[in-house]
Amino acid sequence: MDNKTLDEVKESVKTEYKNKIELTNKVTNVDYLKFNMSQIDNNKNLNKILINKISNLDNNKPYVYIFEFLNLNDSSISIRDNFIKTKKLNKYNRNFTQVNSKADVKSKILYIGSVKNKISTRFKQHLGVLAGTTGALHLSYWMDKNLDLKFTYIEIPNITMTYDFEAALRKQLTPLLGQK
């Protein structure tokens, strides 16, 4: 998250939602996994280590998650343009997420989302290896295979806090893609 620590994220949530300070004090479980897009293809083949790690998460808990570029050398404008082109053509019959019109086009934060449960299913939807009816990134259909990404996931202790935490992160980090 561009060198933001959990404490910095918590502080931004506190600043944005002063009446919800208890939210940040309860968030303790944050982890991530790094992967290269070459590990994924749209034929439903996934790197076993990658899928095992995400499948071992508690799928009964809510999470807020962040997709972030790790090795983006130039502006992410070409990434964004490629996404827009793929979405517009929609030759893959996928329900792609929205472009964030408020995003800094140089942002290394690709997407911020949340899930009430089944984070492993949501992760696979974003990779593009499950059916394309749910709005998601569907990365395997348009993302450069040479890019490294980081998927940070934050366990939210109470489902009612999920939206507030996601909204604060979205405002602070302004991802390239995603609605809200």
CSV table of C-alpha atoms in Angstrom, one decimal:
chain,number,residue,atom,x,y,z
A,1,MET,CA,0.0,0.0,0.0
A,2,ASP,CA,2.8,2.4,-1.0
A,3,ASN,CA,4.6,1.9,2.3
A,4,LYS,CA,1.5,2.6,4.5
A,5,THR,CA,1.6,0.6,7.6
A,6,LEU,CA,-1.4,-0.8,9.4
A,7,ASP,CA,-1.1,2.0,11.9
A,8,GLU,CA,-1.2,4.6,9.1
A,9,VAL,CA,-4.3,3.0,7.6
A,10,LYS,CA,-5.9,2.9,11.1
A,11,GLU,CA,-5.1,6.6,11.5
A,12,SER,CA,-6.7,7.5,8.2
A,13,VAL,CA,-9.8,5.6,9.2
A,14,LYS,CA,-9.9,7.4,12.6
A,15,THR,CA,-9.5,10.8,10.8
A,16,GLU,CA,-12.3,10.0,8.4
A,17,TYR,CA,-14.6,8.4,10.9
A,18,LYS,CA,-14.0,10.0,14.2
A,19,ASN,CA,-17.1,8.4,15.7
A,20,LYS,CA,-15.9,4.9,14.7
A,21,ILE,CA,-12.6,4.8,16.5
A,22,GLU,CA,-13.4,1.4,18.0
A,23,LEU,CA,-13.3,0.0,14.4
A,24,THR,CA,-9.6,0.5,14.0
A,25,ASN,CA,-8.7,-0.7,17.4
A,26,LYS,CA,-10.3,-4.1,16.7
A,27,VAL,CA,-8.5,-4.7,13.3
A,28,THR,CA,-5.4,-6.9,14.0
A,29,ASN,CA,-5.3,-9.5,11.3
A,30,VAL,CA,-3.7,-8.1,8.1
A,31,ASP,CA,-1.7,-10.2,5.6
A,32,TYR,CA,-0.9,-10.2,2.0
A,33,LEU,CA,0.3,-12.4,-0.9
A,34,LYS,CA,2.3,-11.4,-3.8
A,35,PHE,CA,1.9,-12.9,-7.3
A,36,ASN,CA,2.9,-12.4,-10.9
A,37,MET,CA,0.2,-12.4,-13.5
A,38,SER,CA,2.0,-15.2,-15.3
A,39,GLN,CA,0.8,-17.5,-12.5
A,40,ILE,CA,-2.8,-17.0,-13.7
A,41,ASP,CA,-4.6,-17.8,-16.9
A,42,ASN,CA,-8.2,-17.7,-17.9
A,43,ASN,CA,-8.4,-21.4,-18.4
A,44,LYS,CA,-8.9,-21.8,-14.7
A,45,ASN,CA,-5.4,-22.9,-14.0
A,46,LEU,CA,-3.9,-21.3,-10.9
A,47,ASN,CA,-0.6,-21.6,-9.2
A,48,LYS,CA,-1.3,-24.2,-6.4
A,49,ILE,CA,0.7,-22.3,-3.7
A,50,LEU,CA,-1.3,-19.1,-4.5
A,51,ILE,CA,-4.6,-20.8,-4.3
A,52,ASN,CA,-3.8,-22.8,-1.2
A,53,LYS,CA,-2.9,-19.7,0.8
A,54,ILE,CA,-6.1,-17.9,-0.1
A,55,SER,CA,-8.2,-21.0,0.4
A,56,ASN,CA,-6.9,-21.4,3.9
A,57,LEU,CA,-8.4,-18.1,5.0
A,58,ASP,CA,-11.5,-18.2,7.1
A,59,ASN,CA,-14.3,-17.9,4.6
A,60,ASN,CA,-16.9,-17.1,7.2
A,61,LYS,CA,-15.4,-13.7,8.1
A,62,PRO,CA,-15.6,-10.3,6.4
A,63,TYR,CA,-12.5,-8.8,4.8
A,64,VAL,CA,-11.5,-5.6,3.1
A,65,TYR,CA,-8.8,-6.2,0.4
A,66,ILE,CA,-6.5,-4.2,-1.8
A,67,PHE,CA,-4.9,-5.1,-5.1
A,68,GLU,CA,-1.7,-3.1,-5.6
A,69,PHE,CA,0.9,-2.9,-8.4
A,70,LEU,CA,4.5,-3.8,-7.3
A,71,ASN,CA,6.5,-3.3,-10.4
A,72,LEU,CA,4.7,-0.7,-12.4
A,73,ASN,CA,7.5,1.2,-14.0
A,74,ASP,CA,5.6,3.9,-15.9
A,75,SER,CA,2.3,5.5,-15.4
A,76,SER,CA,-0.7,3.3,-14.9
A,77,ILE,CA,-2.5,5.2,-17.6
A,78,SER,CA,-1.8,2.4,-20.1
A,79,ILE,CA,-3.1,-0.2,-17.7
A,80,ARG,CA,-6.2,1.8,-17.2
A,81,ASP,CA,-6.6,2.3,-20.9
A,82,ASN,CA,-6.2,-1.4,-21.6
A,83,PHE,CA,-8.9,-2.2,-19.0
A,84,ILE,CA,-11.3,0.4,-20.5
A,85,LYS,CA,-10.7,-1.1,-24.0
A,86,THR,CA,-11.2,-4.7,-22.8
A,87,LYS,CA,-14.3,-3.7,-20.9
A,88,LYS,CA,-15.8,-1.8,-23.9
A,89,LEU,CA,-15.2,-4.6,-26.4
A,90,ASN,CA,-16.4,-7.2,-23.8
A,91,LYS,CA,-15.6,-10.1,-26.2
A,92,TYR,CA,-15.1,-12.3,-23.1
A,93,ASN,CA,-18.7,-11.8,-21.8
A,94,ARG,CA,-17.4,-10.6,-18.4
A,95,ASN,CA,-19.0,-8.2,-16.0
A,96,PHE,CA,-16.0,-5.9,-15.4
A,97,THR,CA,-15.9,-3.5,-12.5
A,98,GLN,CA,-16.2,0.3,-13.0
A,99,VAL,CA,-13.4,2.8,-13.6
A,100,ASN,CA,-12.9,5.1,-10.7
A,101,SER,CA,-13.2,8.6,-12.2
A,102,LYS,CA,-11.8,10.2,-9.1
A,103,ALA,CA,-8.6,8.1,-9.2
A,104,ASP,CA,-5.1,9.5,-9.6
A,105,VAL,CA,-4.1,8.0,-12.9
A,106,LYS,CA,-0.6,7.4,-11.5
A,107,SER,CA,-1.9,5.4,-8.6
A,108,LYS,CA,-0.3,2.0,-7.8
A,109,ILE,CA,-3.5,1.0,-6.0
A,110,LEU,CA,-5.6,-1.0,-8.6
A,111,TYR,CA,-8.7,-1.9,-6.5
A,112,ILE,CA,-10.1,-1.8,-3.0
A,113,GLY,CA,-13.0,-4.1,-2.2
A,114,SER,CA,-14.8,-5.9,0.6
A,115,VAL,CA,-16.5,-9.2,1.1
A,116,LYS,CA,-18.9,-10.4,3.9
A,117,ASN,CA,-17.7,-14.0,3.5
A,118,LYS,CA,-16.0,-16.3,1.0
A,119,ILE,CA,-12.9,-14.3,0.3
A,120,SER,CA,-11.3,-17.1,-1.6
A,121,THR,CA,-14.2,-17.1,-4.1
A,122,ARG,CA,-14.0,-13.3,-4.5
A,123,PHE,CA,-10.3,-13.5,-5.1
A,124,LYS,CA,-10.8,-16.1,-7.8
A,125,GLN,CA,-13.5,-13.9,-9.4
A,126,HIS,CA,-11.1,-11.0,-9.5
A,127,LEU,CA,-8.5,-13.2,-11.1
A,128,GLY,CA,-11.0,-14.1,-13.8
A,129,VAL,CA,-11.0,-17.9,-13.2
A,130,LEU,CA,-14.7,-18.2,-12.2
A,131,ALA,CA,-17.8,-17.3,-14.2
A,132,GLY,CA,-17.9,-13.7,-15.3
A,133,THR,CA,-21.4,-12.8,-14.2
A,134,THR,CA,-20.2,-11.0,-11.0
A,135,GLY,CA,-18.7,-7.6,-11.3
A,136,ALA,CA,-14.9,-8.0,-10.8
A,137,LEU,CA,-11.5,-7.2,-12.2
A,138,HIS,CA,-11.2,-10.4,-14.2
A,139,LEU,CA,-7.5,-9.8,-14.3
A,140,SER,CA,-6.5,-12.8,-16.5
A,141,TYR,CA,-8.5,-11.3,-19.4
A,142,TRP,CA,-6.6,-8.0,-19.7
A,143,MET,CA,-3.7,-7.5,-17.3
A,144,ASP,CA,-0.1,-7.6,-18.5
A,145,LYS,CA,1.4,-11.0,-17.6
A,146,ASN,CA,4.7,-9.4,-16.6
A,147,LEU,CA,3.2,-7.4,-13.7
A,148,ASP,CA,3.6,-8.3,-10.1
A,149,LEU,CA,0.6,-7.6,-7.8
A,150,LYS,CA,0.1,-7.6,-4.1
A,151,PHE,CA,-3.2,-8.7,-2.6
A,152,THR,CA,-3.5,-7.3,0.9
A,153,TYR,CA,-6.4,-8.7,3.0
A,154,ILE,CA,-7.6,-7.2,6.3
A,155,GLU,CA,-9.9,-9.3,8.4
A,156,ILE,CA,-12.7,-7.1,9.8
A,157,PRO,CA,-13.9,-8.4,13.2
A,158,ASN,CA,-17.5,-7.2,12.8
A,159,ILE,CA,-19.4,-7.2,9.5
A,160,THR,CA,-21.1,-3.9,10.2
A,161,MET,CA,-17.6,-2.2,10.1
A,162,THR,CA,-16.7,-3.5,6.7
A,163,TYR,CA,-18.2,-0.6,4.6
A,164,ASP,CA,-16.7,2.1,6.8
A,165,PHE,CA,-13.3,0.6,6.6
A,166,GLU,CA,-13.4,0.1,2.9
A,167,ALA,CA,-14.7,3.7,2.3
A,168,ALA,CA,-11.9,5.2,4.4
A,169,LEU,CA,-9.3,3.2,2.5
A,170,ARG,CA,-10.9,4.1,-0.8
A,171,LYS,CA,-10.8,7.8,0.0
A,172,GLN,CA,-7.2,7.7,1.3
A,173,LEU,CA,-5.8,5.5,-1.5
A,174,THR,CA,-8.0,6.4,-4.5
A,175,PRO,CA,-7.7,3.1,-6.5
A,176,LEU,CA,-7.8,3.1,-10.3
A,177,LEU,CA,-10.7,0.8,-10.6
A,178,GLY,CA,-13.9,0.1,-8.6
A,179,GLN,CA,-17.1,1.8,-7.8
A,180,LYS,CA,-18.5,3.5,-4.7
